[in-house]
Coordinates of C-alpha atoms and ligand atoms in Angstrom, one line a residue:
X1 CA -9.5 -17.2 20.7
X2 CA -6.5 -14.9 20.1
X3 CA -8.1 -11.1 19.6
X4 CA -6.6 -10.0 16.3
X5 CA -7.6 -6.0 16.6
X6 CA -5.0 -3.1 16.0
X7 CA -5.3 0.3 15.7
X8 CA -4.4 2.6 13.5
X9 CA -4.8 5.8 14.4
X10 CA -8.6 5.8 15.0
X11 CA -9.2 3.0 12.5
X12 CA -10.1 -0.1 14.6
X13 CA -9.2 -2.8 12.5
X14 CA -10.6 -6.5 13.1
X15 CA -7.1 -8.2 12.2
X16 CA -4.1 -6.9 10.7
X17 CA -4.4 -8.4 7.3
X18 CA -4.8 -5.4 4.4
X19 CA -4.1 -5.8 0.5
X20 CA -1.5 -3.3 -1.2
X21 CA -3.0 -1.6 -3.4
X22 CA -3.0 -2.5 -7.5
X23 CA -2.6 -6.3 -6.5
X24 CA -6.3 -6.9 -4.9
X25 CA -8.5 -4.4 -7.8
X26 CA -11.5 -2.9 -5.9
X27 CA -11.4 -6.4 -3.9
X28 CA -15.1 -7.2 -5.9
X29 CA -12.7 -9.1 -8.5
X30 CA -11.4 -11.3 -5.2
X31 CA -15.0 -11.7 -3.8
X32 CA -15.1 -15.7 -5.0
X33 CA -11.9 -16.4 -3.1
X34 CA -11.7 -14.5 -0.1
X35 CA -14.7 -13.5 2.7
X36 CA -13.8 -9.7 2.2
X37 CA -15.3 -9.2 5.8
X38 CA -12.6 -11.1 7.5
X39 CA -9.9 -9.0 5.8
X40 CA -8.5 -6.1 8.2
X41 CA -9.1 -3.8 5.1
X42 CA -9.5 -3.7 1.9
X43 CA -6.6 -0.6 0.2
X44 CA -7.5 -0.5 -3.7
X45 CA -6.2 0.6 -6.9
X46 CA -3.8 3.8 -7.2
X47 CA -6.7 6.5 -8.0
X48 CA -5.4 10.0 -9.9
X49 CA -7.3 13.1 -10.2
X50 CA -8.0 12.4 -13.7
X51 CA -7.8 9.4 -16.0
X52 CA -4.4 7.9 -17.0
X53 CA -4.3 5.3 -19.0
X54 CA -0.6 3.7 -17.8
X55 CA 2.6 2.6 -19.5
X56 CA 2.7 0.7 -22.6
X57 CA 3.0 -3.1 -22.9
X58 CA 4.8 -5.4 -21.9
X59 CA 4.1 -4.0 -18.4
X60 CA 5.0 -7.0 -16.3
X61 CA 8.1 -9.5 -15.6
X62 CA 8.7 -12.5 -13.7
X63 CA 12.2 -12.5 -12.0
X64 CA 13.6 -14.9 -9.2
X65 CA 11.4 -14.3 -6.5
X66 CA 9.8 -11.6 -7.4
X67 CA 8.3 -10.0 -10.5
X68 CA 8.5 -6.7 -12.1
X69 CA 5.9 -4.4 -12.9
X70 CA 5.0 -0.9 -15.1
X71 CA 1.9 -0.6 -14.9
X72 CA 1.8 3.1 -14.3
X73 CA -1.6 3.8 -12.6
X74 CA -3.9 3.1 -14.8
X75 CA -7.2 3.8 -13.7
X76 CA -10.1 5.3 -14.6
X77 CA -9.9 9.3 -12.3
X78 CA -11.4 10.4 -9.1
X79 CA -14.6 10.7 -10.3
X80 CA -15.5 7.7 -12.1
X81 CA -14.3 6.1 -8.8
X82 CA -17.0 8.2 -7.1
X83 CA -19.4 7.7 -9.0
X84 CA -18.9 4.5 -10.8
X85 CA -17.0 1.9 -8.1
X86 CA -18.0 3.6 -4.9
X87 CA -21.8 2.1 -5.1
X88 CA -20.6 -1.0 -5.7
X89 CA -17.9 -1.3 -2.7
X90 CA -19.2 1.1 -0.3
X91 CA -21.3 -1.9 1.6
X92 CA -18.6 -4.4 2.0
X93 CA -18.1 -4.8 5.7
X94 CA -14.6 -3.7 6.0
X95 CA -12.2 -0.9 5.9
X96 CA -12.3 0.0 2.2
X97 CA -8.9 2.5 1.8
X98 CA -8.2 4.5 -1.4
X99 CA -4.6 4.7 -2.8
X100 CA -4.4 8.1 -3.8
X101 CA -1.4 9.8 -6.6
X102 CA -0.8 12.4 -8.2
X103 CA 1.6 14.6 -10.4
X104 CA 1.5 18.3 -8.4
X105 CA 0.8 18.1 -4.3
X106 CA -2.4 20.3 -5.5
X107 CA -3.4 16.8 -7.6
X108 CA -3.0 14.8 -4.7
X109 CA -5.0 17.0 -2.9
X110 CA -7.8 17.8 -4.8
X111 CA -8.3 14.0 -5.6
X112 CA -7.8 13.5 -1.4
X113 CA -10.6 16.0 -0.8
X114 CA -13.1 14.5 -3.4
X115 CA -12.4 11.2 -1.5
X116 CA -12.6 12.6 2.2
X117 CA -16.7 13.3 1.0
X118 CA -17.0 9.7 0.7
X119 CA -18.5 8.1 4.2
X120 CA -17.6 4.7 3.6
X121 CA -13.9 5.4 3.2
X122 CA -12.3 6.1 6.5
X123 CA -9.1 6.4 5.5
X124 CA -6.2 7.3 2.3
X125 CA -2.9 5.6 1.7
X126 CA -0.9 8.4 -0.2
X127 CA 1.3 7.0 -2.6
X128 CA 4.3 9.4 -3.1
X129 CA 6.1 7.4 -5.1
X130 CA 5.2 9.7 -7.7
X131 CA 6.9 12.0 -9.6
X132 CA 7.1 15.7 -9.1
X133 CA 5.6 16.6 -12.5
X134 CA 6.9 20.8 -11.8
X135 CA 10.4 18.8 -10.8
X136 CA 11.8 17.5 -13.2
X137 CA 10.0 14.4 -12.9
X138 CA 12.0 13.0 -9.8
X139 CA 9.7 11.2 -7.3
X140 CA 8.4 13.3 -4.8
X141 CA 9.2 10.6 -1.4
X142 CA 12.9 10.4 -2.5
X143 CA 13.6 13.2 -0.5
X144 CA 11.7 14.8 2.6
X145 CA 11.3 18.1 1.8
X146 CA 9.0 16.1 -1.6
X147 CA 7.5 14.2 0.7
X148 CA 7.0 17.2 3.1
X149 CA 4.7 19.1 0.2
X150 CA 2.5 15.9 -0.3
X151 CA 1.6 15.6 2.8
X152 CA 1.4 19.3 4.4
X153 CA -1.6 20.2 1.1
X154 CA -3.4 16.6 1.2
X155 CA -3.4 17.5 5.6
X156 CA -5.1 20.2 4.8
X157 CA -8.0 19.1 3.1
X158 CA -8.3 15.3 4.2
X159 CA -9.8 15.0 7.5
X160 CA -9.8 11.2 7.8
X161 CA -7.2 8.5 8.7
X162 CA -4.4 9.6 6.3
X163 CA -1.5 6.9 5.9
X164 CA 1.3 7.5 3.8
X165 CA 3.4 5.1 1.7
X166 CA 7.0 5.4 1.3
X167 CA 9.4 5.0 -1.6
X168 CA 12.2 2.1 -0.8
X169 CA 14.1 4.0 -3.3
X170 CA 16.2 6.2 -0.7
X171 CA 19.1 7.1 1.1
X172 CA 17.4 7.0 4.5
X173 CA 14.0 5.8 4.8
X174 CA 13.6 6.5 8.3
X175 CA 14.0 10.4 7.2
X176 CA 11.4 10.5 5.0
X177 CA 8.9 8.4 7.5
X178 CA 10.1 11.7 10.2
X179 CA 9.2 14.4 7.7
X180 CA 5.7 12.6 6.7
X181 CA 4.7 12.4 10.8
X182 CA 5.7 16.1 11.5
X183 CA 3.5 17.2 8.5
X184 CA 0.3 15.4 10.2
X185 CA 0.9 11.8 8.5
X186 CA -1.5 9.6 11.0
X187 CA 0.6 6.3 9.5
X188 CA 3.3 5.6 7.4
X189 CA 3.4 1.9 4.8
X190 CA 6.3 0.6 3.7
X191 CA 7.6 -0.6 1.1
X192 CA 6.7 0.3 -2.6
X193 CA 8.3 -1.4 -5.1
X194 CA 12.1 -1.3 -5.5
X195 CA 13.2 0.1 -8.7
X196 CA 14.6 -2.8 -11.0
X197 CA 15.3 -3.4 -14.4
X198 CA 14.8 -6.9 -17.2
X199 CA 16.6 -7.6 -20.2
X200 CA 15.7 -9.6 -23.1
X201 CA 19.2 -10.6 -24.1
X202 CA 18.4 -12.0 -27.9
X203 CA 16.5 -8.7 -28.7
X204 CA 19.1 -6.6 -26.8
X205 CA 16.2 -4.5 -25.2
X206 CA 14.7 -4.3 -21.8
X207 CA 11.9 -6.6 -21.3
X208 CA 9.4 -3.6 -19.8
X209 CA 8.1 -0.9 -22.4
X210 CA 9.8 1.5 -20.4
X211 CA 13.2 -0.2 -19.5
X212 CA 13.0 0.0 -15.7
X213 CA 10.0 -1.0 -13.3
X214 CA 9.4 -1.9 -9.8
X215 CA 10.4 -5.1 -7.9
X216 CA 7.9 -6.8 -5.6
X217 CA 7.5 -10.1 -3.8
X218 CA 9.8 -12.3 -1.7
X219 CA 13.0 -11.3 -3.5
X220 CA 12.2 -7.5 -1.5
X221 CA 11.0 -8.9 1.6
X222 CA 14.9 -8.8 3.7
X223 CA 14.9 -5.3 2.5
X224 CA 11.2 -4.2 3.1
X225 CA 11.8 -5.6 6.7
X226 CA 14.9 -3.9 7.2
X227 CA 13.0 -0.6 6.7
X228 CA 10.0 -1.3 8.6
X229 CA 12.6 -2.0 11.5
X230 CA 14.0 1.1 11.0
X231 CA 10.9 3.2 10.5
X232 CA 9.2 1.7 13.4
X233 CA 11.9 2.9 15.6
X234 CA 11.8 6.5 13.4
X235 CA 8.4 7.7 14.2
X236 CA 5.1 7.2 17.2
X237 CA 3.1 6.8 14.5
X238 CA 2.0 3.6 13.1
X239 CA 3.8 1.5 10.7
X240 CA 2.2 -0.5 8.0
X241 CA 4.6 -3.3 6.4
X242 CA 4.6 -4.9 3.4
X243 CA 7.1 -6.4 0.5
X244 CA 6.9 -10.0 -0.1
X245 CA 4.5 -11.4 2.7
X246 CA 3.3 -14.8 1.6
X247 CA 2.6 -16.3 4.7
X248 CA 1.7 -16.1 8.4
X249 CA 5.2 -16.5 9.2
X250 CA 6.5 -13.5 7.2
X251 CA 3.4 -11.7 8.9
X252 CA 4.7 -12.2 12.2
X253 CA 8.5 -11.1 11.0
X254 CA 6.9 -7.6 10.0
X255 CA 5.3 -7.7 13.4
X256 CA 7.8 -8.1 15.1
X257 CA 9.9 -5.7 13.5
X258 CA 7.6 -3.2 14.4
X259 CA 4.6 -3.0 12.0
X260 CA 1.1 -2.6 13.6
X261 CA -0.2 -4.3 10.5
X262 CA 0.7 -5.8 6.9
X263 CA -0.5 -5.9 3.8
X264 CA -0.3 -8.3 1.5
X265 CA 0.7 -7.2 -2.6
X266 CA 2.2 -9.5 -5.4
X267 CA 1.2 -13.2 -3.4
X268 CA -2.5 -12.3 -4.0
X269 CA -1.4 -12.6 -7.8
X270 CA -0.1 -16.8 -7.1
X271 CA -2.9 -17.3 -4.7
X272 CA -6.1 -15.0 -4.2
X273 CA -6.8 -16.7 -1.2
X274 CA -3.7 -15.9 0.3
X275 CA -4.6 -13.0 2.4
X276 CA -7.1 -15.1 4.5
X277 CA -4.8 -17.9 4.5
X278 CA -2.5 -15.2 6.5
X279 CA -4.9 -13.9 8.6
X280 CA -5.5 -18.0 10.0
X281 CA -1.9 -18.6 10.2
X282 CA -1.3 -15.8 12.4
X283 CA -4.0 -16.6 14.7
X284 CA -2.9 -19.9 14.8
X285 CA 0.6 -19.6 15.3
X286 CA -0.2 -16.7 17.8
X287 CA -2.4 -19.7 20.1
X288 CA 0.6 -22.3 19.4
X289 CA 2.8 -19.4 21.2
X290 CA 0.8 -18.5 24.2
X291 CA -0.2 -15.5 22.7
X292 CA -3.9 -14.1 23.8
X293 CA -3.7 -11.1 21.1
X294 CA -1.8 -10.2 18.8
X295 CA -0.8 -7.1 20.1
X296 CA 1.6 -8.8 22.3
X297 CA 4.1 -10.1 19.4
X298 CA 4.1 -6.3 17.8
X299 CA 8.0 -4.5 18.0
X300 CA 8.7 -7.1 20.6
X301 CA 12.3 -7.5 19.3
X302 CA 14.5 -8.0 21.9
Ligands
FMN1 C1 1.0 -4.9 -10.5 C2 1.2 -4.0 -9.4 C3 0.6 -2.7 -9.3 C4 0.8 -1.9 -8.2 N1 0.1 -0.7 -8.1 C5 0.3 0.1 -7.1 C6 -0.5 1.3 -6.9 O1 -1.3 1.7 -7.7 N2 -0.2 2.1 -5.9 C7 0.7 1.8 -4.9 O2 0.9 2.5 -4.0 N3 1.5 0.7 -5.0 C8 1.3 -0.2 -6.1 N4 2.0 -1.4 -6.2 C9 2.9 -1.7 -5.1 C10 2.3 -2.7 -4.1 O3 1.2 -2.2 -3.5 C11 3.4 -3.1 -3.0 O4 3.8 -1.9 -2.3 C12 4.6 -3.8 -3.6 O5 4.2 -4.7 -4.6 C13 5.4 -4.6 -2.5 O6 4.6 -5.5 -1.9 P1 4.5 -7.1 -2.4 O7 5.9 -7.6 -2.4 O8 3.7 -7.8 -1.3 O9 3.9 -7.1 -3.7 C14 1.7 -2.2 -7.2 C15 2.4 -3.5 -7.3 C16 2.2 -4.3 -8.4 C17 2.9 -5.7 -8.4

């Protein structure tokens, strides 16, 4: 048997299959497809500090490859999530990791804290793809000293595993990841969704209720793994990669590149089962290699 385990930061996880967030719901919804146990970990919906009820429709696109999405966080607030989903996911037996966002790094915060009092979730994925709602609206991980505030006031009150998501919308990703690990980051995932745009040529209008929206699946993943290279070189810390993983090869690309572990987004959407699918694959082609644990494959570039 090939041992699976990695480890981020002091989250042992049992294989290095995760879902990205706002493609897997609260995993319940996948429970008939997938053993949620033999997952790595389970990172849910984008939670806010309070209620937000998203973009207008149409909010999603199919493209070549890929598809694009506007959803724009819609969910439900911290609290409800507390109160209302927590009971329900606390006793699945694997990592269960929030996706936090906010508007102000005080949001973020506040909404980390009311999460770090939650036993059953060891860990946050901080998306700062956000934007900076006292800036002018401009995304808060498109530059470092944004991404900087985020993470120094969610540091200070989140005591647990705190991983942070960067934008793909940047200059140099590789910055960003540098800034997020010197305020305290504990892991850095990568990527979000690349911004993109759809038009509806016979109504001369975008096709998204908001013009532009972000690109996911396998049209993003030479890019995502571009960055994760570069990242992974960038930073100690761990990397998380994702952006178009549909198999177990693509898995072992991202581990390769450098990733510790992957998590798996817009495939879930063609086939829920996918993410255990990936998780056999890699063990499989790890034995068909010679490979007694994963670990051995991970930034093994030459
Ligand atoms: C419908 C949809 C909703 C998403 N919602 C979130 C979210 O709430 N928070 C977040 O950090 N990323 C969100 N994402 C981005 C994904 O988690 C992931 O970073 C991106 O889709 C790239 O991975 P993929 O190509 O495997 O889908 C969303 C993506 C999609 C397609």
């Amino acid at each position: 048997m090939v041992d699976l385990h990695v480890k981020i930061n002091d989250l042992e996880l049992r294989n290095p299959v995760l879902t990205a967030s706002g493609t897997f719901g609260y995993g319940l919804e996948f429970a008939d497809f997938v053993p949620l146990d033999g997952l790595g970990g389970v990172i849910v919906k984008g939670t806010t500090l309070r209620a937000r009820e998203g973009n207008d429709y149409p909010r999603m696109a199919e493209t070549a490859s890929g598809m694009l999405n506007c959803v724009g966080l819609q969910n439900k607030g911290v609290d409800y999530f507390r109160t209302q989903i927590y009971p329900r996911i606390k006793d699945i037996d694997t990592h269960m990791i929030v996706n936090v966002s906010g508007n102000s790094p005080e949001d973020y915060a506040e909404c980390a804290a009311r999460i770090d009092e939650l036993d059953r979730i060891p860990a946050i994925e901080l998306n700062i793809s956000c934007p900076n709602v006292h800036q002018g609206g401009m995304a808060f991980g498109v530059t470092p000293e944004g991404a900087s505030s985020v993470v120094r006031a969610v540091r200070a009150r989140y005591h647990k595993t705190l991983i942070v998501k960067l934008s793909p919308n940047v200059t140099d990703i590789a910055d960003i990841a540098r800034a997020c690990e010197a305020e305290g980051a504990d892991s850095v995932s990568l990527i979000n969704t690349l911004m993109g745009m759809a038009i509806d040529i016979e109504r001369r209008r975008p096709v998204l209720s908001i013009a532009t929206g972000g690109l996911s699946g396998p049209a993003v993943k030479p890019v995502a793994l571009r960055m994760v290279y570069q990242v992974a070189r960038a930073v100690k810390i761990p990397v998380i990669g994702l952006g178009g993983i549909c198999t177990a090869e693509d898995a072992v690309e991202f581990l390769m590149a450098g990733a510790t572990a992957i998590e798996i987004g817009t495939a879930n959407f063609l086939d829920p089962a996918v993410t255990i699918k990936v998780r056999d694959g890699l063990g499989a082609w790890l034995e068909a290699h010679g490979c007694s644990s994963v670990s051995e494959i991970i930034g093994c570039l030459e």
